[in-house]
mmCIF file of C-alpha atoms and ligand atoms in Angstrom:
data_model
loop_
_atom_site.group_PDB
_atom_site.id
_atom_site.type_symbol
_atom_site.label_atom_id
_atom_site.label_comp_id
_atom_site.label_asym_id
_atom_site.label_seq_id
_atom_site.Cartn_x
_atom_site.Cartn_y
_atom_site.Cartn_z
ATOM 1 C CA MET A 26 102.407 128.094 68.877
ATOM 2 C CA LEU A 27 99.171 126.266 69.644
ATOM 3 C CA GLU A 28 95.674 127.381 68.882
ATOM 4 C CA LEU A 29 92.602 125.879 70.500
ATOM 5 C CA ASP A 30 89.748 126.612 68.158
ATOM 6 C CA HIS A 31 86.145 126.194 69.353
ATOM 7 C CA LEU A 32 86.725 122.927 71.177
ATOM 8 C CA ASN A 33 83.719 120.906 72.280
ATOM 9 C CA LYS A 34 83.767 117.618 74.116
ATOM 10 C CA SER A 35 80.960 115.694 75.809
ATOM 11 C CA TYR A 36 80.997 112.348 77.551
ATOM 12 C CA THR A 37 77.980 110.078 77.637
ATOM 13 C CA LYS A 38 77.440 107.994 80.732
ATOM 14 C CA GLY A 39 74.307 105.873 80.482
ATOM 15 C CA SER A 40 71.631 108.260 79.290
ATOM 16 C CA ALA A 41 73.362 111.313 80.739
ATOM 17 C CA GLU A 42 75.493 113.599 78.616
ATOM 18 C CA ILE A 43 78.209 115.559 80.382
ATOM 19 C CA ARG A 44 79.532 118.593 78.573
ATOM 20 C CA ALA A 45 83.199 118.769 79.536
ATOM 21 C CA LEU A 46 84.336 121.485 77.091
ATOM 22 C CA ALA A 47 81.984 124.058 75.599
ATOM 23 C CA ASP A 48 83.293 126.079 72.701
ATOM 24 C CA LEU A 49 86.676 126.688 74.254
ATOM 25 C CA SER A 50 89.083 128.799 72.214
ATOM 26 C CA CYS A 51 92.439 130.339 73.064
ATOM 27 C CA GLU A 52 95.932 130.851 71.778
ATOM 28 C CA LEU A 53 98.889 129.446 73.702
ATOM 29 C CA LYS A 54 102.278 131.007 73.028
ATOM 30 C CA ALA A 55 105.749 129.488 73.103
ATOM 31 C CA GLY A 56 108.029 130.631 75.920
ATOM 32 C CA THR A 57 105.062 131.037 78.231
ATOM 33 C CA PHE A 58 103.946 129.290 81.379
ATOM 34 C CA TYR A 59 100.142 129.027 81.719
ATOM 35 C CA ALA A 60 98.413 127.959 84.936
ATOM 36 C CA VAL A 61 94.960 126.458 84.403
ATOM 37 C CA TYR A 62 92.596 126.469 87.351
ATOM 38 C CA GLY A 63 88.930 125.938 88.150
ATOM 39 C CA ALA A 64 86.617 123.736 90.194
ATOM 40 C CA SER A 65 86.804 119.969 90.071
ATOM 41 C CA GLY A 66 84.883 118.735 87.030
ATOM 42 C CA ALA A 67 85.329 122.047 85.176
ATOM 43 C CA GLY A 68 87.054 120.357 82.214
ATOM 44 C CA LYS A 69 90.736 121.032 82.958
ATOM 45 C CA SER A 70 92.022 117.480 82.456
ATOM 46 C CA THR A 71 89.882 117.088 79.355
ATOM 47 C CA MET A 72 91.442 120.230 77.901
ATOM 48 C CA LEU A 73 94.968 119.014 78.681
ATOM 49 C CA MET A 74 94.365 115.594 77.111
ATOM 50 C CA ILE A 75 92.893 117.173 73.984
ATOM 51 C CA ILE A 76 95.885 119.532 73.687
ATOM 52 C CA GLY A 77 98.200 116.554 74.092
ATOM 53 C CA GLY A 78 96.698 114.696 71.146
ATOM 54 C CA MET A 79 95.296 111.995 73.413
ATOM 55 C CA LEU A 80 91.583 112.712 73.254
ATOM 56 C CA ARG A 81 89.700 113.679 70.118
ATOM 57 C CA PRO A 82 87.285 116.576 70.589
ATOM 58 C CA ASP A 83 83.725 116.239 69.239
ATOM 59 C CA SER A 84 84.333 119.390 67.219
ATOM 60 C CA GLY A 85 86.903 122.136 66.988
ATOM 61 C CA ALA A 86 90.610 122.006 66.299
ATOM 62 C CA VAL A 87 94.003 122.014 68.009
ATOM 63 C CA VAL A 88 96.249 123.779 65.530
ATOM 64 C CA HIS A 89 100.013 123.261 65.708
ATOM 65 C CA GLY A 90 102.360 124.318 62.938
ATOM 66 C CA GLY A 91 99.363 125.358 60.826
ATOM 67 C CA LYS A 92 97.732 121.919 61.045
ATOM 68 C CA ASN A 93 94.883 120.536 63.102
ATOM 69 C CA ILE A 94 96.480 117.638 64.977
ATOM 70 C CA TYR A 95 93.149 115.781 64.816
ATOM 71 C CA GLY A 96 93.189 116.078 61.027
ATOM 72 C CA LEU A 97 96.439 114.065 60.931
ATOM 73 C CA SER A 98 96.587 110.305 60.449
ATOM 74 C CA SER A 99 96.822 108.427 63.718
ATOM 75 C CA LYS A 100 100.461 107.615 62.934
ATOM 76 C CA ALA A 101 101.303 111.278 62.338
ATOM 77 C CA ARG A 102 99.466 112.267 65.528
ATOM 78 C CA ASN A 103 101.411 109.612 67.470
ATOM 79 C CA ASP A 104 104.640 111.055 66.081
ATOM 80 C CA PHE A 105 103.514 114.552 67.100
ATOM 81 C CA ARG A 106 102.847 113.263 70.619
ATOM 82 C CA LYS A 107 106.174 111.496 70.921
ATOM 83 C CA ARG A 108 108.258 114.336 69.539
ATOM 84 C CA THR A 109 106.453 117.439 70.707
ATOM 85 C CA ILE A 110 104.601 116.703 73.934
ATOM 86 C CA GLY A 111 105.838 115.954 77.452
ATOM 87 C CA PHE A 112 102.888 114.991 79.637
ATOM 88 C CA VAL A 113 102.791 114.722 83.438
ATOM 89 C CA PHE A 114 99.706 112.707 84.341
ATOM 90 C CA GLN A 115 97.881 113.439 87.564
ATOM 91 C CA LYS A 116 98.180 109.754 88.507
ATOM 92 C CA PHE A 117 101.756 109.557 87.114
ATOM 93 C CA HIS A 118 101.218 106.331 85.068
ATOM 94 C CA LEU A 119 104.666 104.977 85.915
ATOM 95 C CA MET A 120 105.448 101.450 84.771
ATOM 96 C CA PRO A 121 105.678 99.401 87.993
ATOM 97 C CA TYR A 122 108.068 96.807 86.522
ATOM 98 C CA LEU A 123 110.554 99.408 85.256
ATOM 99 C CA THR A 124 113.164 101.168 87.377
ATOM 100 C CA VAL A 125 113.230 104.931 87.852
ATOM 101 C CA ALA A 126 115.863 105.238 85.105
ATOM 102 C CA GLN A 127 113.882 103.015 82.716
ATOM 103 C CA ASN A 128 110.669 104.949 83.382
ATOM 104 C CA ILE A 129 112.377 108.293 82.800
ATOM 105 C CA ARG A 130 114.013 107.223 79.544
ATOM 106 C CA MET A 131 110.847 105.687 78.097
ATOM 107 C CA PRO A 132 110.042 108.630 75.786
ATOM 108 C CA LEU A 133 113.560 108.325 74.346
ATOM 109 C CA SER A 134 113.159 104.596 73.691
ATOM 110 C CA LEU A 135 109.986 105.360 71.733
ATOM 111 C CA ARG A 136 111.963 107.589 69.398
ATOM 112 C CA LYS A 137 114.327 106.496 66.720
ATOM 113 C CA GLY A 138 117.842 107.859 66.718
ATOM 114 C CA SER A 139 117.805 109.402 70.167
ATOM 115 C CA ALA A 140 121.441 109.352 71.147
ATOM 116 C CA ALA A 141 122.932 109.653 74.608
ATOM 117 C CA ALA A 142 119.839 108.292 76.354
ATOM 118 C CA GLN A 143 121.778 107.485 79.513
ATOM 119 C CA GLU A 144 123.167 111.004 79.894
ATOM 120 C CA LYS A 145 119.775 112.568 79.200
ATOM 121 C CA THR A 146 118.106 110.264 81.720
ATOM 122 C CA ALA A 147 120.702 111.108 84.377
ATOM 123 C CA ALA A 148 120.327 114.839 83.688
ATOM 124 C CA ALA A 149 116.502 114.707 83.906
ATOM 125 C CA ALA A 150 116.682 112.720 87.173
ATOM 126 C CA ALA A 151 119.153 115.252 88.595
ATOM 127 C CA ARG A 152 116.813 118.131 87.770
ATOM 128 C CA VAL A 153 114.146 116.671 90.040
ATOM 129 C CA GLY A 154 116.583 115.510 92.731
ATOM 130 C CA LEU A 155 116.365 111.766 92.044
ATOM 131 C CA SER A 156 119.932 110.927 91.033
ATOM 132 C CA ASP A 157 120.259 108.513 93.941
ATOM 133 C CA ARG A 158 117.087 106.586 93.090
ATOM 134 C CA LEU A 159 117.754 105.522 89.504
ATOM 135 C CA SER A 160 117.739 101.784 90.147
ATOM 136 C CA HIS A 161 114.685 101.820 92.411
ATOM 137 C CA TYR A 162 111.217 100.691 91.364
ATOM 138 C CA PRO A 163 108.163 102.945 91.719
ATOM 139 C CA HIS A 164 106.789 100.997 94.708
ATOM 140 C CA GLU A 165 110.016 101.733 96.586
ATOM 141 C CA LEU A 166 109.434 105.478 96.272
ATOM 142 C CA SER A 167 107.253 107.927 98.158
ATOM 143 C CA VAL A 168 104.300 109.380 96.267
ATOM 144 C CA GLY A 169 106.160 112.688 95.892
ATOM 145 C CA GLN A 170 109.201 110.897 94.466
ATOM 146 C CA GLN A 171 106.965 109.045 91.997
ATOM 147 C CA GLN A 172 105.552 112.385 90.917
ATOM 148 C CA ARG A 173 109.067 113.691 90.317
ATOM 149 C CA VAL A 174 109.856 110.625 88.156
ATOM 150 C CA ALA A 175 106.786 111.499 86.081
ATOM 151 C CA ILE A 176 108.095 115.057 85.697
ATOM 152 C CA ALA A 177 111.581 113.890 84.692
ATOM 153 C CA ARG A 178 110.001 111.554 82.125
ATOM 154 C CA ALA A 179 108.061 114.485 80.644
ATOM 155 C CA LEU A 180 111.227 116.595 80.343
ATOM 156 C CA VAL A 181 113.766 114.009 79.181
ATOM 157 C CA GLY A 182 112.978 114.246 75.471
ATOM 158 C CA ASP A 183 113.236 118.050 75.431
ATOM 159 C CA PRO A 184 109.677 118.457 74.077
ATOM 160 C CA GLN A 185 108.428 121.811 72.783
ATOM 161 C CA ILE A 186 105.206 121.518 74.785
ATOM 162 C CA ILE A 187 104.964 120.417 78.418
ATOM 163 C CA LEU A 188 101.518 119.615 79.784
ATOM 164 C CA ALA A 189 101.185 118.851 83.476
ATOM 165 C CA ASP A 190 98.121 117.891 85.516
ATOM 166 C CA GLU A 191 98.660 119.055 89.121
ATOM 167 C CA PRO A 192 102.435 118.464 88.907
ATOM 168 C CA THR A 193 103.122 119.580 92.480
ATOM 169 C CA GLY A 194 100.045 118.028 94.107
ATOM 170 C CA ASN A 195 102.029 115.537 96.187
ATOM 171 C CA LEU A 196 105.181 117.493 96.927
ATOM 172 C CA ASP A 197 106.515 119.235 100.005
ATOM 173 C CA GLU A 198 107.395 122.901 99.745
ATOM 174 C CA ALA A 199 111.045 122.438 98.808
ATOM 175 C CA ASN A 200 110.152 120.028 96.017
ATOM 176 C CA GLN A 201 107.290 122.238 94.855
ATOM 177 C CA ARG A 202 109.838 125.009 94.420
ATOM 178 C CA MET A 203 112.206 122.687 92.540
ATOM 179 C CA VAL A 204 109.472 121.588 90.128
ATOM 180 C CA ALA A 205 108.221 125.164 89.655
ATOM 181 C CA ALA A 206 111.812 126.190 88.840
ATOM 182 C CA CYS A 207 112.107 123.339 86.292
ATOM 183 C CA LEU A 208 108.872 124.349 84.558
ATOM 184 C CA HIS A 209 109.956 127.994 84.480
ATOM 185 C CA GLU A 210 113.337 127.057 83.039
ATOM 186 C CA GLU A 211 111.504 125.260 80.245
ATOM 187 C CA ALA A 212 109.340 128.318 79.508
ATOM 188 C CA ASP A 213 112.451 130.524 79.619
ATOM 189 C CA ARG A 214 114.023 128.218 77.033
ATOM 190 C CA GLY A 215 111.109 128.874 74.700
ATOM 191 C CA LYS A 216 108.844 125.965 75.566
ATOM 192 C CA LEU A 217 105.091 126.171 75.996
ATOM 193 C CA VAL A 218 104.180 125.014 79.518
ATOM 194 C CA VAL A 219 100.560 124.429 80.538
ATOM 195 C CA ALA A 220 99.975 123.241 84.113
ATOM 196 C CA VAL A 221 96.687 122.549 85.831
ATOM 197 C CA THR A 222 97.337 123.656 89.379
ATOM 198 C CA HIS A 223 95.733 124.855 92.583
ATOM 199 C CA GLU A 224 99.021 125.219 94.368
ATOM 200 C CA SER A 225 99.429 128.908 95.064
ATOM 201 C CA ALA A 226 103.167 129.325 94.467
ATOM 202 C CA LEU A 227 103.012 127.629 91.069
ATOM 203 C CA TYR A 228 99.793 129.401 90.195
ATOM 204 C CA ASN A 229 101.097 132.823 91.223
ATOM 205 C CA SER A 230 104.381 132.356 89.388
ATOM 206 C CA ALA A 231 102.688 131.614 86.024
ATOM 207 C CA HIS A 232 102.889 134.159 83.205
ATOM 208 C CA HIS A 233 99.167 133.722 82.504
ATOM 209 C CA ARG A 234 96.307 132.165 84.398
ATOM 210 C CA LEU A 235 93.404 130.538 82.578
ATOM 211 C CA GLN A 236 90.220 129.944 84.546
ATOM 212 C CA ILE A 237 87.946 127.156 83.319
ATOM 213 C CA ALA A 238 84.333 126.890 84.525
ATOM 214 C CA ASP A 239 81.764 124.469 83.080
ATOM 215 C CA GLY A 240 84.057 123.739 80.168
ATOM 216 C CA ARG A 241 84.423 127.386 79.249
ATOM 217 C CA LEU A 242 87.333 129.748 79.490
ATOM 218 C CA MET A 243 86.495 132.530 81.932
ATOM 219 C CA GLY A 244 89.135 135.098 82.787
ATOM 220 C CA GLN A 245 92.686 135.275 81.530
ATOM 221 C CA GLY A 246 95.091 136.971 83.878
ATOM 222 C CA GLY A 247 98.702 137.867 83.254
ATOM 223 C CA THR A 248 101.449 138.800 85.705
HETATM 224 P P1 ADP B 315 88.662 118.605 85.891
HETATM 225 O O1 ADP B 315 89.989 118.139 85.389
HETATM 226 O O2 ADP B 315 88.477 120.080 85.787
HETATM 227 O O3 ADP B 315 88.325 118.085 87.261
HETATM 228 P P2 ADP B 315 87.589 116.805 83.876
HETATM 229 O O4 ADP B 315 88.063 117.285 82.562
HETATM 230 O O5 ADP B 315 88.274 115.623 84.497
HETATM 231 O O6 ADP B 315 87.528 118.017 84.905
HETATM 232 O O7 ADP B 315 86.039 116.410 83.736
HETATM 233 C C1 ADP B 315 85.058 117.292 83.196
HETATM 234 C C2 ADP B 315 83.682 116.624 83.317
HETATM 235 O O8 ADP B 315 83.634 115.474 82.484
HETATM 236 C C3 ADP B 315 83.374 116.143 84.731
HETATM 237 O O9 ADP B 315 81.990 116.334 84.968
HETATM 238 C C4 ADP B 315 83.712 114.669 84.676
HETATM 239 O O10 ADP B 315 82.947 113.939 85.606
HETATM 240 C C5 ADP B 315 83.371 114.311 83.251
HETATM 241 N N1 ADP B 315 84.210 113.222 82.719
HETATM 242 C C6 ADP B 315 85.555 113.231 82.586
HETATM 243 N N2 ADP B 315 85.986 112.081 82.015
HETATM 244 C C7 ADP B 315 84.878 111.335 81.797
HETATM 245 C C8 ADP B 315 84.653 110.045 81.214
HETATM 246 N N3 ADP B 315 85.668 109.313 80.743
HETATM 247 N N4 ADP B 315 83.379 109.596 81.162
HETATM 248 C C9 ADP B 315 82.350 110.330 81.610
HETATM 249 N N5 ADP B 315 82.479 111.568 82.153
HETATM 250 C C10 ADP B 315 83.736 112.054 82.242
#
């Protein structure tokens, strides 16, 4: 469903050049849950952002539906992002002045013709156990609850591809299990799920594990 083809990405900081991805290639299949792991600084977040159409690689391609998403116009790539990708950011990126319900439904408001936004928002909140917090603001929530809002927001639009950066990093065990179950349900429904994670239950439950070291793909393990 998604092909990463010889991706390279470097950052320059002053005179230093940091190679974040080095010729990374792999194929990611629909209906599959991938756990990405590796040391801090290995390039995991960079890979996720490039897959999500948010960060242009220096070279290489992300091929979806036969097309390199970085060969599309910026408008077409924005549309791809809005329609196809659900992204859970490591730092959540919730809007502080919007309620839980308004944050969750944001991807729907960015789309034209998305009916039944209220029902979809309520259903996504219920999946992560936040039905009783819909009118709260992010600052009124615990960090773990904020993380669950970010997960509901990624799922609400029923995207084909769900990308999550440490989605259970701030959750207690019960909520980790709930989020792992949500991500597995998505994969079972045919979605591609890619989660950067060090949390053992989520990691162990993945269909495939991708190890990144120094911007390269090392081993690939299945279940
Ligand atoms: P990981 O998610 O595995 O911790 P990242 O993809 O965040 O790794 O980062 C890979 C490397 O690129 C690290 O050395 C990091 O310091 C560097 N890096 C990431 N983003 C930037 C940036 N915006 N500017 C400069 N260096 C960056």
